[in-house]
């Protein structure tokens, strides 16, 4: 059999070399590429302060270690590290110089079954992994009450948009089996719309590293159980052992088939040609009788020969069947011995794991006692190293995220007081004082002023007058000219009275009998709430540095103010409108990145 290894670039060559030692041909075809994903500073801070960190893969360890070193962070000494498998544990030892716990069953179920993760209520746990993937560990630990957070440091991306090029190459190379180590790789392989490719894949063998991937193949792509082999782990040794076992099984099946076909005798029909001859001479009765006797003897001898041959064939068939049964029994005995050996090895492994866990627990108790005694003997002037690190990180957070320079100065002054009684702190104190002087010299950002100005506008919303009535238009005055027709004497009297009364007082007349309010009480309250909401939204957007939302909220506030509030002879209206116009012209100023000297100096002093 010939296999295609689909691991990412640089990860399949070792397995191909391992298989070559067993004369197994393998073709390395990476279908996925691993891209680094930058974790946020908050995620790295959570990891540095965590009680337990779980690493899902070697790539998670390598990318996390690089980002941790680049940002100048370091893990707490009391943090416990857990790896999904032995190779991940070796990567932790190589990249982080720390030992890690790895389960016997190297998958998610094996991790959550560890004794260290059974009682994790209120413990801070960080899972370092790739983007996406299975969520079984996170769901289980949340259900146990852990304070869980994740840190994504890489992602899997398909090398090509479709799998036609891979499948054509594999078909030309006569690939029989495909090694797959993730669900993402399975989806990348089957990403072809050609029916010929799908049919070809349906006839291949698949070697996977987890039952989850096997179920994905069966459910999503209808691959049968007989075509899927699950490896005991994701390591090269486990995969090579699984592939060798698969080839051995295939060879045994072919041998049995050949033996069964060889045991069947082949009876070729014999056709005899008959020649018709015309005997002109007549035989005598004695010659005929002699001929009959001779033929009878020949027939008897031939029957005995055929019977003996049939018995010999039956014996050969029985011997072949017994040999096949003996070979099958020997194979079963070998499998049973291997299973017994595996059980003994697992028992020894479990004993070793239990002994190692007991030893680690004893070491933890001893370390805890030693730490307690050490803390009792050595008082560090009221400040421990974790508190100093926390103060330095908080000062960085104040500067980088909140732009609160005065707050950062207060934190640095507290840090300086905490180390006042320590020795050899001259370099650290110099760095702290340089940072304090730099922060005090920086111009005070206008964020607070604009925020307070918006807060003042919000407080004026309830004092602004609303357009509560809609005054109707005046009715056109009626003609006051007297009629010359004597029959209009009554109308003439009314017109005369109107002329006389207009000299003493003025009446404005309109057609609307009742003037109703334009807005009822509930509508007035909703309009004021709408204006207040626009101003609060502008506050939040300005703090979060969201310019488009900020200006859109101010435009909405101006439209609401103009449409529903009374502008005539209202100083409050004019003041609010003027302030909104000034705020609408405000600029977002982005300060350059400020790097403090204190964290690096503190790290050097702690060493």
Coordinates of C-alpha atoms in Angstrom, one line a residue:
X1 CA 0.0 0.0 0.0
X2 CA 1.1 3.6 -0.7
X3 CA 0.0 6.4 1.7
X4 CA -0.5 10.2 1.4
X5 CA 0.4 12.2 4.5
X6 CA -1.6 15.4 4.8
X7 CA 0.1 17.0 7.8
X8 CA 1.1 20.7 7.5
X9 CA 4.5 21.7 6.0
X10 CA 7.4 20.3 8.0
X11 CA 5.3 17.9 10.0
X12 CA 4.9 14.9 7.7
X13 CA 8.5 14.2 6.7
X14 CA 9.3 12.6 10.0
X15 CA 6.4 10.1 9.6
X16 CA 7.4 9.4 6.0
X17 CA 11.0 8.6 7.2
X18 CA 9.6 6.3 9.9
X19 CA 7.5 4.4 7.3
X20 CA 10.4 4.1 4.9
X21 CA 12.2 2.1 7.6
X22 CA 9.5 -0.5 7.2
X23 CA 9.6 -0.3 3.3
X24 CA 6.3 1.6 3.2
X25 CA 6.0 4.2 0.5
X26 CA 4.6 7.6 1.6
X27 CA 3.9 10.9 -0.2
X28 CA 3.9 14.1 1.8
X29 CA 1.1 16.5 0.6
X30 CA 0.3 19.3 3.1
X31 CA -3.3 20.3 2.7
X32 CA -3.3 22.9 5.5
X33 CA -1.1 25.7 6.4
X34 CA -0.8 27.1 10.0
X35 CA -0.9 30.9 10.3
X36 CA 0.0 32.7 13.6
X37 CA -2.8 34.7 15.2
X38 CA -1.7 37.5 17.6
X39 CA -3.3 37.2 21.0
X40 CA -4.5 40.4 22.8
X41 CA -2.5 41.8 25.7
X42 CA -5.4 41.0 28.0
X43 CA -5.3 37.3 26.9
X44 CA -1.6 37.1 27.6
X45 CA -2.1 38.8 31.0
X46 CA -4.9 36.3 31.9
X47 CA -2.5 33.4 31.0
X48 CA 0.3 34.9 33.1
X49 CA -2.0 35.1 36.1
X50 CA -3.8 31.7 35.6
X51 CA -3.8 28.8 38.0
X52 CA -3.8 26.2 35.1
X53 CA -2.9 26.5 31.4
X54 CA -4.0 23.8 29.0
X55 CA -2.1 23.5 25.6
X56 CA -4.0 21.7 22.8
X57 CA -1.0 21.2 20.4
X58 CA 2.7 21.7 19.8
X59 CA 1.8 24.7 17.5
X60 CA -0.1 26.3 20.3
X61 CA 2.9 26.0 22.6
X62 CA 5.4 27.4 20.0
X63 CA 3.2 30.4 19.0
X64 CA 2.3 31.2 22.6
X65 CA 6.0 31.1 23.7
X66 CA 7.0 33.4 20.8
X67 CA 4.3 36.0 21.6
X68 CA 5.0 35.7 25.4
X69 CA 8.7 36.5 24.8
X70 CA 8.0 39.2 22.3
X71 CA 5.7 41.1 24.7
X72 CA 8.0 40.6 27.7
X73 CA 5.5 38.6 29.8
X74 CA 6.4 35.6 32.0
X75 CA 4.2 32.8 33.5
X76 CA 3.6 32.6 37.2
X77 CA 5.8 30.0 39.0
X78 CA 2.7 28.5 40.7
X79 CA 0.9 28.0 37.4
X80 CA 0.3 24.3 36.5
X81 CA 0.8 23.3 32.8
X82 CA -1.2 20.5 31.1
X83 CA -0.6 19.1 27.6
X84 CA -3.0 17.0 25.5
X85 CA -0.2 14.6 24.5
X86 CA 3.4 13.6 25.2
X87 CA 4.7 15.6 22.1
X88 CA 3.0 18.7 23.3
X89 CA 4.5 18.2 26.8
X90 CA 8.0 17.9 25.2
X91 CA 7.3 21.2 23.3
X92 CA 6.4 22.9 26.6
X93 CA 9.7 21.7 28.1
X94 CA 11.6 22.9 25.1
X95 CA 9.9 26.3 24.6
X96 CA 8.9 27.3 28.1
X97 CA 11.5 25.3 30.2
X98 CA 8.6 23.9 32.3
X99 CA 7.3 20.4 32.9
X100 CA 3.7 19.6 32.0
X101 CA 1.2 16.9 32.8
X102 CA 0.0 14.7 29.9
X103 CA -2.9 12.2 30.1
X104 CA -2.6 8.5 29.1
X105 CA -5.4 8.9 26.6
X106 CA -4.1 11.7 24.4
X107 CA -7.3 13.6 23.5
X108 CA -9.9 15.9 25.0
X109 CA -11.6 13.1 26.9
X110 CA -8.2 12.1 28.4
X111 CA -7.5 15.7 29.5
X112 CA -10.8 16.3 31.3
X113 CA -10.3 12.9 33.1
X114 CA -7.1 14.1 34.8
X115 CA -7.2 14.2 38.6
X116 CA -5.9 17.8 38.5
X117 CA -9.0 19.0 36.6
X118 CA -11.7 17.4 38.8
X119 CA -12.0 20.1 41.5
X120 CA -11.5 23.4 39.6
X121 CA -14.2 25.5 41.0
X122 CA -13.3 29.2 41.0
X123 CA -9.8 28.4 39.5
X124 CA -8.5 30.5 36.7
X125 CA -7.9 28.3 33.7
X126 CA -6.7 29.4 30.2
X127 CA -6.9 27.1 27.1
X128 CA -4.2 27.9 24.5
X129 CA -5.3 26.6 21.2
X130 CA -5.9 27.3 17.5
X131 CA -8.9 29.2 16.2
X132 CA -12.0 26.9 15.9
X133 CA -11.6 23.3 16.9
X134 CA -13.5 21.2 19.5
X135 CA -15.1 22.8 22.6
X136 CA -15.4 19.7 24.8
X137 CA -12.7 20.7 27.3
X138 CA -14.1 24.3 27.7
X139 CA -17.7 23.1 28.2
X140 CA -16.7 20.5 30.7
X141 CA -14.5 22.8 32.8
X142 CA -17.2 25.5 32.8
X143 CA -19.7 23.0 34.1
X144 CA -17.2 22.3 36.9
X145 CA -17.2 25.9 37.9
X146 CA -13.9 27.0 36.5
X147 CA -13.2 30.7 35.5
X148 CA -12.3 29.8 31.9
X149 CA -10.8 31.9 29.1
X150 CA -9.2 31.0 25.8
X151 CA -6.2 32.2 23.9
X152 CA -6.1 31.6 20.2
X153 CA -2.6 31.8 18.8
X154 CA -2.9 30.1 15.3
X155 CA -5.4 29.1 12.7
X156 CA -5.6 26.3 10.0
X157 CA -6.1 27.5 6.4
X158 CA -6.4 25.2 3.4
X159 CA -3.4 25.4 1.0
X160 CA -5.7 25.7 -2.1
X161 CA -9.3 26.7 -2.6
X162 CA -10.2 23.2 -4.0
X163 CA -8.6 19.8 -3.8
X164 CA -8.5 18.9 -7.5
X165 CA -4.7 19.2 -7.8
X166 CA -4.1 17.0 -4.8
X167 CA -6.6 14.3 -5.9
X168 CA -5.2 14.2 -9.5
X169 CA -1.7 13.9 -8.1
X170 CA -2.8 11.1 -5.7
X171 CA -4.6 9.2 -8.4
X172 CA -1.5 9.4 -10.7
X173 CA 0.7 8.2 -7.8
X174 CA -1.8 5.3 -7.0
X175 CA -2.4 6.2 -3.4
X176 CA -4.2 3.6 -1.3
X177 CA -4.4 5.2 2.1
X178 CA -4.6 8.8 3.4
X179 CA -3.3 9.9 6.8
X180 CA -5.6 12.7 8.3
X181 CA -5.0 14.4 11.7
X182 CA -7.9 16.9 11.9
X183 CA -11.4 17.6 10.7
X184 CA -10.2 20.7 8.9
X185 CA -7.9 18.5 6.8
X186 CA -10.8 16.1 6.0
X187 CA -12.9 19.0 4.7
X188 CA -10.0 20.3 2.6
X189 CA -9.5 16.9 1.0
X190 CA -13.2 16.4 0.1
X191 CA -13.5 20.0 -1.3
X192 CA -14.0 18.9 -4.9
X193 CA -17.2 19.0 -7.0
X194 CA -16.0 16.3 -9.4
X195 CA -17.9 13.0 -9.0
X196 CA -14.9 11.0 -10.2
X197 CA -12.8 12.5 -7.3
X198 CA -15.5 11.7 -4.8
X199 CA -15.9 8.2 -6.0
X200 CA -12.1 7.7 -5.9
X201 CA -12.0 8.9 -2.3
X202 CA -14.9 6.6 -1.3
X203 CA -12.6 3.6 -2.1
X204 CA -9.5 4.8 -0.1
X205 CA -8.4 3.8 3.4
X206 CA -8.2 6.6 6.0
X207 CA -5.8 6.6 9.0
X208 CA -7.1 9.1 11.6
X209 CA -5.8 10.1 15.1
X210 CA -9.1 10.5 17.0
X211 CA -12.6 8.9 17.1
X212 CA -14.0 12.4 16.5
X213 CA -12.4 12.6 13.0
X214 CA -13.6 9.1 12.3
X215 CA -17.2 10.1 13.1
X216 CA -16.8 13.2 10.9
X217 CA -15.7 11.0 8.0
X218 CA -18.6 8.6 8.5
X219 CA -21.3 11.3 9.0
X220 CA -20.3 14.0 6.5
X221 CA -18.8 11.9 3.7
X222 CA -20.3 8.4 4.1
X223 CA -17.0 6.6 4.6
X224 CA -17.6 3.1 6.1
X225 CA -16.1 1.6 9.2
X226 CA -14.0 -0.9 7.3
X227 CA -12.2 2.0 5.5
X228 CA -11.2 3.9 8.7
X229 CA -8.4 3.0 11.1
X230 CA -8.0 5.1 14.4
X231 CA -4.5 5.5 15.6
X232 CA -3.6 5.2 19.3
X233 CA -2.2 8.7 19.2
X234 CA -1.0 11.6 17.0
X235 CA 2.7 10.9 17.4
X236 CA 4.8 9.6 14.4
X237 CA 5.5 6.3 16.3
X238 CA 1.8 5.6 16.9
X239 CA 0.8 6.4 13.3
X240 CA 3.6 4.3 11.9
X241 CA 2.6 1.4 14.1
X242 CA -1.0 1.7 13.0
X243 CA -0.1 1.8 9.3
X244 CA 2.2 -1.3 9.7
X245 CA -0.6 -3.1 11.4
X246 CA -3.0 -2.2 8.6
X247 CA -0.6 -3.4 5.9
X248 CA -0.1 -6.7 7.9
X249 CA -3.9 -7.2 8.1
X250 CA -4.2 -6.6 4.3
X251 CA -1.4 -9.1 3.6
X252 CA -3.0 -11.8 5.8
X253 CA -6.3 -11.3 4.0
X254 CA -4.6 -11.7 0.6
X255 CA -2.7 -14.8 1.7
X256 CA -5.9 -16.5 2.9
X257 CA -7.7 -15.7 -0.4
X258 CA -4.9 -17.2 -2.4
X259 CA -4.8 -20.4 -0.3
X260 CA -8.6 -20.8 -0.6
X261 CA -8.4 -20.4 -4.4
X262 CA -5.5 -22.9 -4.7
X263 CA -7.4 -25.6 -2.7
X264 CA -10.1 -25.9 -5.3
X265 CA -9.2 -28.6 -7.9
X266 CA -9.5 -27.6 -11.6
X267 CA -11.3 -30.3 -13.7
X268 CA -10.7 -29.6 -17.3
X269 CA -13.1 -31.5 -19.6
X270 CA -11.3 -33.9 -21.8
X271 CA -12.7 -34.2 -25.3
X272 CA -11.7 -37.2 -27.2
X273 CA -11.9 -37.3 -30.9
X274 CA -13.7 -40.2 -32.4
X275 CA -12.7 -41.5 -35.7
X276 CA -15.2 -43.4 -37.7
X277 CA -13.8 -46.2 -39.7
X278 CA -15.6 -48.7 -41.8
X279 CA -14.6 -52.2 -41.1
X280 CA -15.3 -54.2 -44.1
X281 CA -14.2 -57.4 -42.4
X282 CA -16.5 -59.3 -40.1
X283 CA -15.3 -60.2 -36.6
X284 CA -16.0 -63.6 -35.2
X285 CA -18.0 -64.2 -32.0
X286 CA -14.9 -65.3 -30.2
X287 CA -13.0 -62.1 -31.1
X288 CA -16.0 -60.1 -29.9
X289 CA -16.1 -61.9 -26.6
X290 CA -12.4 -61.4 -26.1
X291 CA -12.7 -57.8 -26.9
X292 CA -15.5 -57.4 -24.3
X293 CA -13.5 -59.1 -21.6
X294 CA -10.5 -56.8 -22.3
X295 CA -12.6 -53.7 -22.2
X296 CA -14.2 -54.8 -18.9
X297 CA -10.7 -55.2 -17.3
X298 CA -9.5 -51.9 -18.5
X299 CA -12.7 -50.2 -17.2
X300 CA -12.2 -51.8 -13.8
X301 CA -8.6 -50.7 -13.6
X302 CA -9.6 -47.2 -14.6
X303 CA -12.3 -47.0 -12.0
X304 CA -9.9 -48.0 -9.3
X305 CA -7.4 -45.3 -10.5
X306 CA -10.1 -42.6 -10.5
X307 CA -11.3 -43.5 -7.1
X308 CA -7.8 -43.4 -5.7
X309 CA -7.2 -40.0 -7.3
X310 CA -10.4 -38.6 -5.7
X311 CA -9.4 -39.8 -2.3
X312 CA -6.0 -38.2 -2.7
X313 CA -7.6 -34.9 -3.7
X314 CA -10.0 -35.1 -0.6
X315 CA -7.1 -35.7 1.7
X316 CA -5.1 -32.8 0.2
X317 CA -8.1 -30.5 0.6
X318 CA -8.5 -31.7 4.3
X319 CA -4.8 -31.1 4.9
X320 CA -5.0 -27.6 3.4
X321 CA -8.1 -26.8 5.5
X322 CA -6.3 -28.0 8.6
X323 CA -3.3 -25.9 7.7
X324 CA -5.5 -22.8 7.3
X325 CA -7.2 -23.5 10.6
X326 CA -3.8 -23.9 12.3
X327 CA -2.7 -20.6 10.7
X328 CA -5.9 -18.8 11.9
X329 CA -5.5 -20.3 15.4
X330 CA -1.8 -19.2 15.4
X331 CA -2.9 -15.7 14.3
X332 CA -5.5 -15.5 17.0
X333 CA -3.0 -16.7 19.6
X334 CA -0.6 -14.0 18.4
X335 CA -3.3 -11.4 18.6
X336 CA -4.3 -12.6 22.1
X337 CA -0.7 -12.5 23.3
X338 CA -0.3 -9.0 21.8
X339 CA -3.6 -7.9 23.6
X340 CA -2.3 -9.4 26.8
X341 CA 1.0 -7.6 26.4
X342 CA -0.8 -4.3 25.7
X343 CA -2.9 -4.8 28.8
X344 CA 0.2 -5.4 30.8
X345 CA 1.9 -2.4 29.3
X346 CA -1.2 -0.2 30.0
X347 CA -1.3 -1.5 33.6
X348 CA 2.4 -0.7 34.0
X349 CA 1.8 2.7 32.4
X350 CA -1.2 3.4 34.7
X351 CA 0.9 2.4 37.7
X352 CA 3.7 4.7 36.6
X353 CA 1.2 7.5 36.1
X354 CA -0.3 7.0 39.5
X355 CA 3.1 6.8 41.1
X356 CA 4.1 10.0 39.2
X357 CA 0.9 11.8 40.2
X358 CA 1.4 10.7 43.8
X359 CA 5.0 11.9 43.7
X360 CA 3.9 15.2 42.2
X361 CA 1.3 15.7 44.9
X362 CA 3.9 15.0 47.5
X363 CA 6.3 17.4 45.8
X364 CA 3.5 20.0 45.7
X365 CA 2.8 19.6 49.4
X366 CA 6.5 19.8 50.2
X367 CA 6.9 22.9 47.9
X368 CA 3.9 24.5 49.6
X369 CA 5.3 23.9 53.0
X370 CA 8.7 25.2 51.9
X371 CA 7.1 28.3 50.4
X372 CA 5.1 28.9 53.6
X373 CA 8.2 28.6 55.7
X374 CA 10.2 30.8 53.4
X375 CA 7.5 33.5 53.4
X376 CA 7.3 33.3 57.2
X377 CA 11.1 33.7 57.5
X378 CA 11.6 36.3 54.8
X379 CA 9.4 39.4 54.8
X380 CA 9.8 41.3 51.6
X381 CA 8.9 44.7 53.1
X382 CA 5.2 44.3 52.7
X383 CA 5.3 43.6 48.9
X384 CA 5.8 40.3 47.1
X385 CA 7.0 39.9 43.5
X386 CA 3.4 39.2 42.2
X387 CA 2.2 42.4 43.6
X388 CA 5.0 44.4 42.1
X389 CA 4.4 42.7 38.7
X390 CA 0.7 43.5 39.0
X391 CA 1.4 47.2 39.7
X392 CA 3.7 47.5 36.7
X393 CA 1.2 45.8 34.4
X394 CA -1.6 48.1 35.8
X395 CA 0.5 51.2 35.0
X396 CA 1.0 49.9 31.5
X397 CA -2.7 49.3 31.1
X398 CA -3.5 52.8 32.3
X399 CA -1.1 54.3 29.7
X400 CA -1.8 52.1 26.7
X401 CA -5.6 51.4 27.0
X402 CA -7.1 54.2 29.2
X403 CA -4.7 57.0 28.3
X404 CA -4.9 57.9 32.0
X405 CA -1.5 59.3 32.6
X406 CA -2.2 60.8 36.0
X407 CA -3.6 57.4 37.1
X408 CA -0.4 55.7 35.9
X409 CA 1.7 58.2 37.9
X410 CA -0.2 57.3 41.0
X411 CA 0.3 53.5 40.4
X412 CA 4.1 54.1 39.8
X413 CA 4.4 56.1 43.0
X414 CA 2.7 53.2 44.9
X415 CA 5.2 50.8 43.3
X416 CA 8.1 53.0 44.4
X417 CA 6.8 53.0 47.9
X418 CA 6.5 49.2 47.8
X419 CA 10.2 48.8 47.1
X420 CA 11.4 51.5 49.4
X421 CA 12.8 49.1 52.0
X422 CA 14.4 46.7 49.4
X423 CA 18.0 46.6 48.5
X424 CA 19.8 47.1 45.1
X425 CA 16.8 49.0 43.7
X426 CA 18.7 52.0 42.4
X427 CA 18.2 51.1 38.7
X428 CA 14.5 50.3 39.3
X429 CA 13.8 53.5 41.2
X430 CA 15.6 55.5 38.4
X431 CA 13.3 53.9 35.8
X432 CA 10.2 54.6 37.9
X433 CA 11.1 58.3 38.4
X434 CA 11.9 58.7 34.7
X435 CA 8.5 57.3 33.8
X436 CA 6.8 59.6 36.3
X437 CA 8.5 62.6 34.9
X438 CA 7.7 61.7 31.3
X439 CA 4.0 61.1 32.1
X440 CA 3.6 64.4 34.0
X441 CA 5.2 66.2 31.1
X442 CA 2.6 64.8 28.6
X443 CA -0.2 67.2 27.7
X444 CA -3.5 66.3 29.4
X445 CA -5.8 64.7 26.8
X446 CA -9.1 66.5 26.0
X447 CA -11.1 63.3 26.6
X448 CA -12.2 64.3 30.0
X449 CA -13.2 67.9 28.9
X450 CA -15.4 66.6 26.0
X451 CA -16.9 63.9 28.2
X452 CA -17.8 66.4 30.9
X453 CA -19.2 68.8 28.3
X454 CA -21.5 66.1 26.9
X455 CA -22.5 65.3 30.5
X456 CA -23.4 69.0 31.0
X457 CA -25.6 68.9 27.8
X458 CA -27.3 65.7 29.2
X459 CA -28.2 67.6 32.4
X460 CA -29.8 70.4 30.3
X461 CA -32.2 68.1 28.4
X462 CA -35.0 68.4 30.9
X463 CA -34.8 72.2 30.9
X464 CA -35.2 72.7 27.2
X465 CA -38.7 73.9 26.1
X466 CA -40.7 71.7 23.7
X467 CA -43.0 72.7 20.9
X468 CA -46.2 71.7 22.8
X469 CA -48.9 73.5 20.7
X470 CA -49.6 74.1 17.0
X471 CA -51.0 77.7 16.7
X472 CA -53.6 77.8 13.9
X473 CA -53.5 80.5 11.2
X474 CA -55.7 83.6 11.6
X475 CA -58.9 83.7 9.7
X476 CA -59.2 86.3 7.0
X477 CA -61.2 89.3 8.3
X478 CA -64.7 89.8 6.9
X479 CA -65.6 92.8 4.9
X480 CA -66.8 95.7 7.0
X481 CA -68.4 97.7 4.1
X482 CA -72.1 98.4 4.6
X483 CA -74.7 97.1 2.1
X484 CA -77.0 99.5 0.4
X485 CA -79.8 96.9 0.2
X486 CA -82.4 97.6 2.9
X487 CA -82.9 93.8 3.4
X488 CA -79.4 93.5 4.7
X489 CA -80.1 95.7 7.7
X490 CA -79.2 93.0 10.2
X491 CA -75.8 92.4 8.6
X492 CA -75.2 96.2 8.5
X493 CA -75.9 96.4 12.3
X494 CA -73.3 93.6 12.9
X495 CA -70.7 95.3 10.7
X496 CA -71.2 98.6 12.4
X497 CA -70.8 97.0 15.8
X498 CA -67.5 95.3 14.7
X499 CA -66.2 98.7 13.5
X500 CA -67.1 100.3 16.8
X501 CA -65.6 97.5 18.9
X502 CA -62.3 97.3 16.9
X503 CA -61.6 100.9 18.1
X504 CA -61.4 99.6 21.7
X505 CA -60.0 96.0 21.5
X506 CA -58.6 93.5 18.9
X507 CA -59.8 90.0 18.3
X508 CA -57.9 87.3 16.4
X509 CA -60.1 84.8 14.9
X510 CA -59.4 81.3 13.5
X511 CA -61.3 78.3 12.1
X512 CA -60.1 75.7 14.7
X513 CA -62.5 75.6 17.6
X514 CA -60.1 73.9 20.1
X515 CA -56.2 74.1 20.2
X516 CA -54.9 70.7 21.3
X517 CA -51.3 70.1 22.4
X518 CA -48.9 68.9 19.6
X519 CA -47.2 66.4 22.0
X520 CA -48.8 64.7 25.0
X521 CA -46.9 64.0 28.2
X522 CA -45.7 60.6 27.2
X523 CA -44.4 61.8 23.8
X524 CA -42.6 64.7 25.5
X525 CA -40.8 62.2 27.8
X526 CA -39.8 60.0 24.9
X527 CA -38.4 62.9 22.9
X528 CA -36.3 64.1 25.9
X529 CA -35.1 60.4 26.4
X530 CA -34.2 60.2 22.7
X531 CA -32.1 63.4 22.9
X532 CA -30.4 62.2 26.1
X533 CA -29.7 58.8 24.4
X534 CA -27.9 60.5 21.5
X535 CA -25.7 62.4 23.8
X536 CA -24.9 59.4 26.0
X537 CA -24.1 57.4 22.8
X538 CA -21.7 60.2 21.7
X539 CA -20.0 60.0 25.2
X540 CA -19.4 56.2 24.9
X541 CA -18.2 56.4 21.3
X542 CA -15.7 59.2 22.1
X543 CA -14.2 57.1 25.0
X544 CA -14.0 54.1 22.7
X545 CA -12.4 56.1 19.9
X546 CA -15.3 55.3 17.5
X547 CA -15.4 58.4 15.3
X548 CA -18.2 57.5 12.9
X549 CA -20.6 56.6 15.8
X550 CA -19.6 59.8 17.7
X551 CA -20.4 62.2 14.8
X552 CA -23.6 60.2 13.8
X553 CA -24.9 60.5 17.4
X554 CA -24.2 64.3 17.4
X555 CA -26.1 64.6 14.1
X556 CA -29.0 62.7 15.6
X557 CA -29.0 65.0 18.6
X558 CA -29.1 68.2 16.4
X559 CA -31.9 66.8 14.3
X560 CA -34.0 66.0 17.4
X561 CA -33.3 69.4 19.0
X562 CA -34.3 71.3 15.9
X563 CA -37.4 69.3 15.2
X564 CA -39.1 69.0 18.6
X565 CA -37.7 71.8 20.8
X566 CA -38.7 75.5 20.8
X567 CA -36.0 77.7 19.4
X568 CA -37.7 81.2 19.6
X569 CA -36.5 83.3 22.5
X570 CA -34.9 80.3 24.3
X571 CA -31.4 80.9 25.5
X572 CA -31.1 77.3 26.7
X573 CA -31.9 76.1 23.1
X574 CA -29.3 78.4 21.6
X575 CA -26.7 77.4 24.1
X576 CA -27.2 73.6 23.6
X577 CA -27.3 74.1 19.8
X578 CA -24.0 76.1 19.9
X579 CA -22.3 73.5 22.1
X580 CA -23.4 70.7 19.7
X581 CA -21.9 72.6 16.7
X582 CA -18.6 73.0 18.6
X583 CA -18.5 69.3 19.6
X584 CA -19.2 68.3 16.0
X585 CA -16.0 70.1 15.0
X586 CA -13.9 68.3 17.6
X587 CA -11.0 66.2 16.4
X588 CA -9.8 62.8 17.5
X589 CA -6.2 63.0 18.5
X590 CA -4.2 59.8 18.7
X591 CA -1.2 59.9 21.0
X592 CA 1.9 58.1 20.0
X593 CA 2.6 54.8 21.7
X594 CA 4.2 55.3 25.1
X595 CA 6.7 52.7 26.4
X596 CA 7.4 52.6 30.1
X597 CA 10.9 51.8 31.4
X598 CA 9.6 50.4 34.7
X599 CA 8.4 46.9 33.5
X600 CA 11.8 45.9 32.0
X601 CA 13.7 47.3 35.0
X602 CA 11.4 45.4 37.4
X603 CA 11.9 42.2 35.5
X604 CA 15.7 42.6 35.6
X605 CA 15.6 43.4 39.3
X606 CA 13.4 40.3 40.1
X607 CA 15.9 38.1 38.3

